[in-house]
Short mmCIF file of C-alpha atoms and ligand atoms in Angstrom, two decimals:
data_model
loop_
_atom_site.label_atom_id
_atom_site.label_comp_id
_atom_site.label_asym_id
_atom_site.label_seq_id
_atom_site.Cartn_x
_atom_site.Cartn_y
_atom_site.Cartn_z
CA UNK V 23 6.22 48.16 -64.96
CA UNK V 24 7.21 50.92 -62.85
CA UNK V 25 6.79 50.69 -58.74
CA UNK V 26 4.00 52.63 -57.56
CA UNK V 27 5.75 54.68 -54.16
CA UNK V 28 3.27 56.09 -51.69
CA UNK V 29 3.95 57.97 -48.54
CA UNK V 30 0.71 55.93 -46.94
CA UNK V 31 -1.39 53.45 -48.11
CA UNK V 32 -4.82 52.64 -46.11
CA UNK V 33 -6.48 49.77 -46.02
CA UNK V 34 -9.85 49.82 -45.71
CA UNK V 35 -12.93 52.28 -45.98
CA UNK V 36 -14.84 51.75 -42.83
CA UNK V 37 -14.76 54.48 -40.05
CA UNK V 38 -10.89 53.84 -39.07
CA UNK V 39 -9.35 54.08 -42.49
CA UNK V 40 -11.28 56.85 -43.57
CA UNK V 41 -10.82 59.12 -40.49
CA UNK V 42 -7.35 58.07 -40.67
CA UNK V 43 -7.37 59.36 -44.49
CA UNK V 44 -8.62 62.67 -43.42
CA UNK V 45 -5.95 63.03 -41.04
CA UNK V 46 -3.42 62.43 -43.30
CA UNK V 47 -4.54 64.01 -46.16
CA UNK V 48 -4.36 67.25 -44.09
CA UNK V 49 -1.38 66.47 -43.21
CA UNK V 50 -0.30 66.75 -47.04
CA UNK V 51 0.68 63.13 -46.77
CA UNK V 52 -1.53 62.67 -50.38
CA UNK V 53 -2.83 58.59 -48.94
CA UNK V 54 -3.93 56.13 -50.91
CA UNK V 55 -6.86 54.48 -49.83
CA UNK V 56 -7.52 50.92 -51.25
CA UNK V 57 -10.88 49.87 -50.73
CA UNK V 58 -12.46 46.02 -50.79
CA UNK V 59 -15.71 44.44 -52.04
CA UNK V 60 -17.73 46.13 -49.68
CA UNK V 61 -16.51 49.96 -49.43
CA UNK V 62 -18.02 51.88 -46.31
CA UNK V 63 -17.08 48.78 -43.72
CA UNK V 64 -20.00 47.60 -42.03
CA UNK V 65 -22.15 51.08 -41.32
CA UNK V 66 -23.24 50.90 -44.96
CA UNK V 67 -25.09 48.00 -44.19
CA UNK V 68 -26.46 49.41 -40.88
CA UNK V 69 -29.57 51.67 -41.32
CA UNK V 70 -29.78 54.48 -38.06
CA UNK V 71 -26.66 55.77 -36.05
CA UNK V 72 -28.32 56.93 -33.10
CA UNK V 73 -24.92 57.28 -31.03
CA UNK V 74 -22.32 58.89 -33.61
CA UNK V 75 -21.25 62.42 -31.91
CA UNK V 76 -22.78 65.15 -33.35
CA UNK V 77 -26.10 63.88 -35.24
CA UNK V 78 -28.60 64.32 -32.26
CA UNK V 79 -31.32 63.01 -34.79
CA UNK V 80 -29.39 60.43 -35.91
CA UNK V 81 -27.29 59.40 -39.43
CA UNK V 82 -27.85 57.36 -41.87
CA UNK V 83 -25.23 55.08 -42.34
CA UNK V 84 -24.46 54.85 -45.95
CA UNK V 85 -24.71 58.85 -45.49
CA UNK V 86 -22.41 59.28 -43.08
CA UNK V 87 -19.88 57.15 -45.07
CA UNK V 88 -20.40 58.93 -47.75
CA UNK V 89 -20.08 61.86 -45.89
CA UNK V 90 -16.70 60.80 -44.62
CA UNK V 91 -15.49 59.54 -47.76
CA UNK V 92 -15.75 62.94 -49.28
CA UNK V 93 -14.27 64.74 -46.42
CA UNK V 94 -10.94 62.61 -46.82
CA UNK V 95 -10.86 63.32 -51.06
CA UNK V 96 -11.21 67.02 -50.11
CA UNK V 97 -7.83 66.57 -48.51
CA UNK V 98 -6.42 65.21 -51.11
CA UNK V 99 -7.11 61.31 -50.36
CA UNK V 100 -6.87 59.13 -53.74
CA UNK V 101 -8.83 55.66 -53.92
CA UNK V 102 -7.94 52.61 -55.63
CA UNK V 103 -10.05 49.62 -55.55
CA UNK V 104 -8.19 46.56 -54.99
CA UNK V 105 -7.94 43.22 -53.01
CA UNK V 106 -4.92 42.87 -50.20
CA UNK V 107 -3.43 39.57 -50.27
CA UNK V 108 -0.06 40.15 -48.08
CA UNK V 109 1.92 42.24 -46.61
CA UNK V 110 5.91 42.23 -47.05
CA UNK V 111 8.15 44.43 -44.06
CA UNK V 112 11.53 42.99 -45.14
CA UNK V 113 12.10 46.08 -47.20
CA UNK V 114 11.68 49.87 -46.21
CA UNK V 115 9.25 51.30 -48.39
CA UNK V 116 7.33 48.10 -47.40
CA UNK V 117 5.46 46.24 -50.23
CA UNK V 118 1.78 45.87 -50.14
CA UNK V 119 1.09 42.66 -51.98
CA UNK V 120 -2.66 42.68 -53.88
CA UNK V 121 -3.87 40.31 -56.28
CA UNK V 122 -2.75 42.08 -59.41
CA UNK V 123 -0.08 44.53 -58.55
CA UNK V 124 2.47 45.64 -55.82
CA UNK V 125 2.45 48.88 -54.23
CA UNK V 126 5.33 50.08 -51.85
CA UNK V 127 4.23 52.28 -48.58
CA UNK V 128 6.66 54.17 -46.08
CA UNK V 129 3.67 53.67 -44.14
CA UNK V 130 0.94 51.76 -43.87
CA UNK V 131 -2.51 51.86 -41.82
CA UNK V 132 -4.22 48.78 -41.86
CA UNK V 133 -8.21 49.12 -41.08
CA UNK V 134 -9.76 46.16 -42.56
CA UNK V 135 -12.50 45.88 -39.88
CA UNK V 136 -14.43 42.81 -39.05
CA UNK V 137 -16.93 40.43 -41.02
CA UNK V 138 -19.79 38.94 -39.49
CA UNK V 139 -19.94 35.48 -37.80
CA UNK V 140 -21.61 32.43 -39.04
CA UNK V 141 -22.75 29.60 -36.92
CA UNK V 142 -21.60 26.48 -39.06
CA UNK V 143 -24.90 24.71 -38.85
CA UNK V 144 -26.03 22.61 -42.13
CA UNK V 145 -28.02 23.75 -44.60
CA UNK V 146 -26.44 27.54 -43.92
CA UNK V 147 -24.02 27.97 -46.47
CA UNK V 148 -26.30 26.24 -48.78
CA UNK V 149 -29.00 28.54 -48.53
CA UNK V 150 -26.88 31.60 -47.52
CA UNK V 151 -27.21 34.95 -50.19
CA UNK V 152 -30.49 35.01 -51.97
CA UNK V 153 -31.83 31.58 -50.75
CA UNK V 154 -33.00 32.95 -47.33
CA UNK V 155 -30.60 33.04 -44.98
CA UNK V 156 -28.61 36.56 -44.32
CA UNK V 157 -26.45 38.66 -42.36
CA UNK V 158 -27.73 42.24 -43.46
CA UNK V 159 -31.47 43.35 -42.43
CA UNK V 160 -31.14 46.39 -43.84
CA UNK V 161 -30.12 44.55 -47.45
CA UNK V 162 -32.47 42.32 -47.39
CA UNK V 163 -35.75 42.88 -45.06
CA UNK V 164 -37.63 44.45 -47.51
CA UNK V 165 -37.81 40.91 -49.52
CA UNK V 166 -39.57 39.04 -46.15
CA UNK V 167 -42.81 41.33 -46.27
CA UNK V 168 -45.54 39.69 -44.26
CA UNK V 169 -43.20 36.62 -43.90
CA UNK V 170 -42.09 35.34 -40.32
CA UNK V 171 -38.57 35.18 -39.67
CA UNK V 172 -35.45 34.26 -37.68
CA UNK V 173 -32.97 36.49 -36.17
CA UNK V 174 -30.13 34.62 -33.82
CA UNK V 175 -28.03 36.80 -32.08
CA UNK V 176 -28.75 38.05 -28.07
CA UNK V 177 -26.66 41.49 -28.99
CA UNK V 178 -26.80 45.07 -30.12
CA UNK V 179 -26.53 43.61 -33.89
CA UNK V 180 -29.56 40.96 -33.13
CA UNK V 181 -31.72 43.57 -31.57
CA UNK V 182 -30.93 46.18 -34.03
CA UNK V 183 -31.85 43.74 -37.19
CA UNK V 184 -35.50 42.46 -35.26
CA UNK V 185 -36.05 45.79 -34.53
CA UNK V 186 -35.69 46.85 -38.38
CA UNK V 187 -37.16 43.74 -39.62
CA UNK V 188 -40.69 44.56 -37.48
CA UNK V 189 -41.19 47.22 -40.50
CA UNK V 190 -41.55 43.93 -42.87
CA UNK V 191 -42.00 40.67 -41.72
CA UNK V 192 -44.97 39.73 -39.74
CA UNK V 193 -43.28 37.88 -36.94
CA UNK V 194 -39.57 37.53 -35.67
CA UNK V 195 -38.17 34.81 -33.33
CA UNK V 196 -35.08 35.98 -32.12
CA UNK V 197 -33.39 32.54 -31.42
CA UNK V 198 -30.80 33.53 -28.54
CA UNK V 199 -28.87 30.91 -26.69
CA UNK V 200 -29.01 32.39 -23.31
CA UNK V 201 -32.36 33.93 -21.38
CA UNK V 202 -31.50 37.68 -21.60
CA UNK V 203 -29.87 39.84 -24.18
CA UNK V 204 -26.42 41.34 -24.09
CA UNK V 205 -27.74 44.17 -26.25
CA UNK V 206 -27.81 47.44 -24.14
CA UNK V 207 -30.67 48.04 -21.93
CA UNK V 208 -32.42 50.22 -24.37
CA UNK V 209 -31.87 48.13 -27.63
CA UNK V 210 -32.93 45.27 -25.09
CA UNK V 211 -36.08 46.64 -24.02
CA UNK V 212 -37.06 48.27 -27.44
CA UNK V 213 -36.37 44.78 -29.06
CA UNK V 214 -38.52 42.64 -26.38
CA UNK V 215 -41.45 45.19 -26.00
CA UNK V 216 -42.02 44.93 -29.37
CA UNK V 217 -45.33 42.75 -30.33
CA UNK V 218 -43.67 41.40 -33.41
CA UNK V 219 -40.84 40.21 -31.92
CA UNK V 220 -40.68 36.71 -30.34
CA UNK V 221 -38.17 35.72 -28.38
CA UNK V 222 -36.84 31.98 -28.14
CA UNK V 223 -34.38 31.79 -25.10
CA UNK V 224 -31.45 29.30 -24.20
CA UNK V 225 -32.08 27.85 -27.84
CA UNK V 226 -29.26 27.39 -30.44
CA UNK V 227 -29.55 26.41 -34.14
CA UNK V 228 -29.05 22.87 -35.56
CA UNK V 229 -29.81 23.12 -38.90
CA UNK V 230 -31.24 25.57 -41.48
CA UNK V 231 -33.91 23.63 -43.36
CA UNK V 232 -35.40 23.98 -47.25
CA UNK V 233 -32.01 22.90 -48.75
CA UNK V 234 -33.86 20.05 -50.83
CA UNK V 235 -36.30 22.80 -52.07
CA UNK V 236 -33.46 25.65 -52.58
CA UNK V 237 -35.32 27.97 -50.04
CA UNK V 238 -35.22 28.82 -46.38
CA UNK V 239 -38.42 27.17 -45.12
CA UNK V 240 -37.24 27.03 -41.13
CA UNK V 241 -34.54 26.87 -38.51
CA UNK V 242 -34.68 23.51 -36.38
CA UNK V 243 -33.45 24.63 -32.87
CA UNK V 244 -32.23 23.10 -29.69
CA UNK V 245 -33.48 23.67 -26.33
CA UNK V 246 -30.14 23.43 -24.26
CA UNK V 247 -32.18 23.44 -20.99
CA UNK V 248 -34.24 20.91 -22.09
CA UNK V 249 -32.66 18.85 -25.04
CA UNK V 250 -35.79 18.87 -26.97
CA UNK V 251 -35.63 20.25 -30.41
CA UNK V 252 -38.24 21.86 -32.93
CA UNK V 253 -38.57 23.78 -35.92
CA UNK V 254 -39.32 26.82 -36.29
CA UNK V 255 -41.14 27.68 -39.65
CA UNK V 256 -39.57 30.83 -41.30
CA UNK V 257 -38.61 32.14 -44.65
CA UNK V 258 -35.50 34.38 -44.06
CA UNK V 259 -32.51 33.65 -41.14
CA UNK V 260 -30.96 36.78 -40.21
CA UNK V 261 -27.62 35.44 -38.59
CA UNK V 262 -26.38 38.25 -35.99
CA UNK V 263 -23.90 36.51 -33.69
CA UNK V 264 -20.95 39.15 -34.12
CA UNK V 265 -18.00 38.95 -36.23
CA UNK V 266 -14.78 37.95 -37.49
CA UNK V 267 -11.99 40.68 -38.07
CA UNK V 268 -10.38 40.28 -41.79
CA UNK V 269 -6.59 39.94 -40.49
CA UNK V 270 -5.82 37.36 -42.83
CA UNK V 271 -3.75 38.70 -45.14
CA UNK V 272 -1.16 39.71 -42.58
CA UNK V 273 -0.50 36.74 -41.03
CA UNK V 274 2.76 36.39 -39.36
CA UNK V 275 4.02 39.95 -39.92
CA UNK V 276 1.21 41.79 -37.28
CA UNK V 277 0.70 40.27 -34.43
CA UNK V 278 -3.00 38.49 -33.66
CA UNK V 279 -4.55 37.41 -30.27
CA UNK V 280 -6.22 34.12 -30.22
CA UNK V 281 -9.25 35.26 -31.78
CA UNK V 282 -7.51 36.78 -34.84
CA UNK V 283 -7.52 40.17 -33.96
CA UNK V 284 -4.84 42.57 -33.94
CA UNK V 285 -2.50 43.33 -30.70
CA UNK V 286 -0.74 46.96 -31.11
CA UNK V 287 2.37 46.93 -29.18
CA UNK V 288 3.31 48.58 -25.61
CA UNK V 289 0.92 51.35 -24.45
CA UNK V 290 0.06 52.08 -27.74
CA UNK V 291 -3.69 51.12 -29.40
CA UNK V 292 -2.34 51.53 -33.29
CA UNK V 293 1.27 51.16 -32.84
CA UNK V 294 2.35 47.41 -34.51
CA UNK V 295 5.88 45.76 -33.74
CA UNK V 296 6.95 47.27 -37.05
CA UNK V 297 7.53 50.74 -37.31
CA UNK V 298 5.63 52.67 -39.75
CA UNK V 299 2.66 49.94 -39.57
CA UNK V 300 -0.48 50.51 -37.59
CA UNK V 301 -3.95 49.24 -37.23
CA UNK V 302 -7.11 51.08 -36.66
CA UNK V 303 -10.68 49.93 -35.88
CA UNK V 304 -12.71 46.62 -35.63
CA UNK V 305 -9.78 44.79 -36.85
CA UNK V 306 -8.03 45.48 -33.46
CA UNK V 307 -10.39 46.31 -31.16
CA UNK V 308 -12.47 43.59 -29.75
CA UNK V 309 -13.69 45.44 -27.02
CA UNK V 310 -15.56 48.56 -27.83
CA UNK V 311 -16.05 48.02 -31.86
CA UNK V 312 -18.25 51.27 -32.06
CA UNK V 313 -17.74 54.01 -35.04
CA UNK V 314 -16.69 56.51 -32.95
CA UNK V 315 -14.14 54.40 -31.31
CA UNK V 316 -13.02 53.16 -34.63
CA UNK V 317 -12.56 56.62 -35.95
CA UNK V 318 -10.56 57.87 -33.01
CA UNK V 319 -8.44 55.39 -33.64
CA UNK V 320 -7.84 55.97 -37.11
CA UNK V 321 -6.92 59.47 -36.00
CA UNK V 322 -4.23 58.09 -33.98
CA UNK V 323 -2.86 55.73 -36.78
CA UNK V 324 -2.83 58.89 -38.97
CA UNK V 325 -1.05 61.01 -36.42
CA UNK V 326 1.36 58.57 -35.45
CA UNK V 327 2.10 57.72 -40.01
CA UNK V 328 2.41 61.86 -39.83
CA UNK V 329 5.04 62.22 -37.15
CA UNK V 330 7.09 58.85 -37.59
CA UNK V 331 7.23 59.84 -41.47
CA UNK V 332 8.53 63.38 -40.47
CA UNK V 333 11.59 61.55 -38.18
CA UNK V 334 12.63 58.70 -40.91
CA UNK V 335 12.06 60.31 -44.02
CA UNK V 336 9.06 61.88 -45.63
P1 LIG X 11 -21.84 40.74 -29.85
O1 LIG X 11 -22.10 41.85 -28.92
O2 LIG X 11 -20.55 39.99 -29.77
O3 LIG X 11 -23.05 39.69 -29.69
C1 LIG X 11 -23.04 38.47 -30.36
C2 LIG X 11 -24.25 37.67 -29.89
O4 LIG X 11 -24.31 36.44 -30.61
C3 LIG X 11 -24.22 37.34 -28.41
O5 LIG X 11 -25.50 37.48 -27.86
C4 LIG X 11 -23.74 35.87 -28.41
O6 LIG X 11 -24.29 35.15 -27.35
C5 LIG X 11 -24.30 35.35 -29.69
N1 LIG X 11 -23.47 34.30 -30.30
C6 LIG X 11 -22.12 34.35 -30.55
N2 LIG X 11 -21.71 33.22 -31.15
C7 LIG X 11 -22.81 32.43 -31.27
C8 LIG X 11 -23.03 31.15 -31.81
N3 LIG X 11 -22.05 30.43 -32.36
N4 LIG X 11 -24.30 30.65 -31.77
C9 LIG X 11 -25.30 31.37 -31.24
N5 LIG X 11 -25.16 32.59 -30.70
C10 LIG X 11 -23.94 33.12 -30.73
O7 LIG X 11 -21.94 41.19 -31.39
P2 LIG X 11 -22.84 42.34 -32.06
O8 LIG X 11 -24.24 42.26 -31.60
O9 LIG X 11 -22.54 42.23 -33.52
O10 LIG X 11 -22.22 43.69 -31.52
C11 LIG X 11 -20.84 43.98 -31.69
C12 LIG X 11 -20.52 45.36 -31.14
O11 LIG X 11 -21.14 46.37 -31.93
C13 LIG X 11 -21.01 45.56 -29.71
O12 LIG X 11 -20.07 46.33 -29.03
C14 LIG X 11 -22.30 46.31 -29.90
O13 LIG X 11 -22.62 47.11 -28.78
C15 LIG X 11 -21.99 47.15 -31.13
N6 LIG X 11 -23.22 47.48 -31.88
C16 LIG X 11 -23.89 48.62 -31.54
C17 LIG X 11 -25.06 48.95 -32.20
C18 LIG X 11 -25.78 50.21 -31.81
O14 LIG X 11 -25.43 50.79 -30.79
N7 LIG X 11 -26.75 50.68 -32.56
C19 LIG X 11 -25.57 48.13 -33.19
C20 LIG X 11 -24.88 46.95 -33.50
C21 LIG X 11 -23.71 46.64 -32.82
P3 LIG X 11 -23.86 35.45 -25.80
O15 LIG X 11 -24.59 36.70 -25.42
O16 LIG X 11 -24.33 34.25 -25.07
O17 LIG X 11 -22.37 35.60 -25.82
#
């Protein structure tokens, strides 16, 4: 079988990779775009943008990916579905390693954003997908009409799925293990004026229960100012405590910070230790992890593939 040579390949099709694909698809760079199990990155699964430049009325978030994802083909972006398992730089055109083929890249944009967070308790896995416990509101609310349920979480992501839950379920606890949110003001306030929504301070989760029966039926917590613990009777668990960026596969050849995401090297945000490899997005930034922030940096891992590809051979 032949080697498939491309002048960049992007990994993933959240708000980084595909910005970056427009970029470089103007630039007549022709990218190839390999996209995972869950194409669209995390706004597909988020239902308003209220804060994306440019949509004063807001975006749907499946719409504007869509809408993104069409801007990049116009310029010439190709998409290939596939799973990333490593990462080889030993070789210039470096070899991007999936789990049934090879592809070599003179460049390479890595955007693989972020998954979110579980909390480890028992009974979570067990009952996770289809059993009652979730991460995605906007997925799966609709199947918890007139049902109470949980949402843990104290940030934008809690607030955001109790606030779209309130249009289903009768009542939600948000279970948060401090006594105010870190969600911003106006999430905050919109979230706690709400007469659905319950909150249950300084409280953390010890165990999902209904394994025995197959179904969510509660969510025994902990009162960490008081020790005493209860259950809370509920039929879905919407688990909203952040995420986990998906840096795996490129272990050892970009460098990670403690908490496995990305570090770009000098004064650069996109820039990695090896030439003609950047990251873009949730997978490197834990600090502002907004779309807008992810898509200007996928602009600058685009312009920075353009010009290094026009010094070393494009
Ligand atoms: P986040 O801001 O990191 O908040 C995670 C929340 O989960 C925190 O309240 C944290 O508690 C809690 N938590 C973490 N680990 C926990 C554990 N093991 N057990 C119990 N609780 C735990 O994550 P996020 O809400 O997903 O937001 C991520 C970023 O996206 C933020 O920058 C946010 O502003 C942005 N975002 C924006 C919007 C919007 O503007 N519409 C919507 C969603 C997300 P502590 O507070 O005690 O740390």
């Amino acid at each position: 079988m032949s080697a498939q040579f491309e002048n960049t390949v992007i990994v993933g099709t959240g708000c980084a990779g595909l910005t970056a694909a427009i970029y470089t698809g103007r630039a007549n760079l022709s990218p190839l775009v390999l996209e995972g199990i869950l194409p669209g990155g995390q706004l597909t699964t988020t239902s308003e943008v209220e804060n994306f430049p440019g949509f004063p009325e807001g975006v749907d978030g499946f719409q504007l990916m869509q809408n993104l994802r069409k801007q990049a083909k116009k310029f010439g972006t190709r998409y290939e579905s596939g799973s990333v398992t490593g990462l080889d730089v030993s070789q210039w055109p470096y070899t991007v390693k999936l789990t049934d083929r090879e592809i070599r890249a003179k460049t390479i944009i890595i955007a693989t954003g972020a998954s979110p967070r579980l909390t480890g308790v028992p009974g979570e896995k067990e009952l996770y997908g289809g059993k009652g416990v979730t991460t995605c509101a906007t997925c799966d609310g609709a199947f918890y009409r007139s049902m109470d349920v949980v949402v843990i979480g104290g940030g934008d992501s809690a607030a955001e799925e109790a606030l779209f839950l309130t249009r289903f379920a009768s009542k939600i606890y948000l279970v948060h293990r401090r006594d105010s949110l870190r969600a911003s003001k106006i999430m905050a306030d919109r979230a706690l004026a709400h007469p659905k929504i319950k909150p249950v301070w300084d409280s953390v989760p010890v165990s999902v229960e209904g394994v025995k029966e197959g179904a969510v039926s509660g969510l025994k917590v902990k009162n960490l100012k008081t020790g005493a613990e209860s259950i809370i009777a509920a039929k879905g668990i919407f688990v909203a405590i952040g995420h986990v960026p998906n840096t795996a596969p490129f272990k050892g050849v970009v460098d990670t910070n403690d908490q496995g995401y990305f570090v770009a090297t000098g004064l650069s945000q996109v820039k990695t230790k090896t030439p003609g490899v950047y990251v873009a997005g949730d997978c490197a930034d834990h600090v502002y992890r907004q779309a807008v922030t992810a898509a200007g940096m996928g602009c600058a891992a685009a312009i920075e593939a353009e010009r290094w590809l026009a010094e070393h051979g494009g």
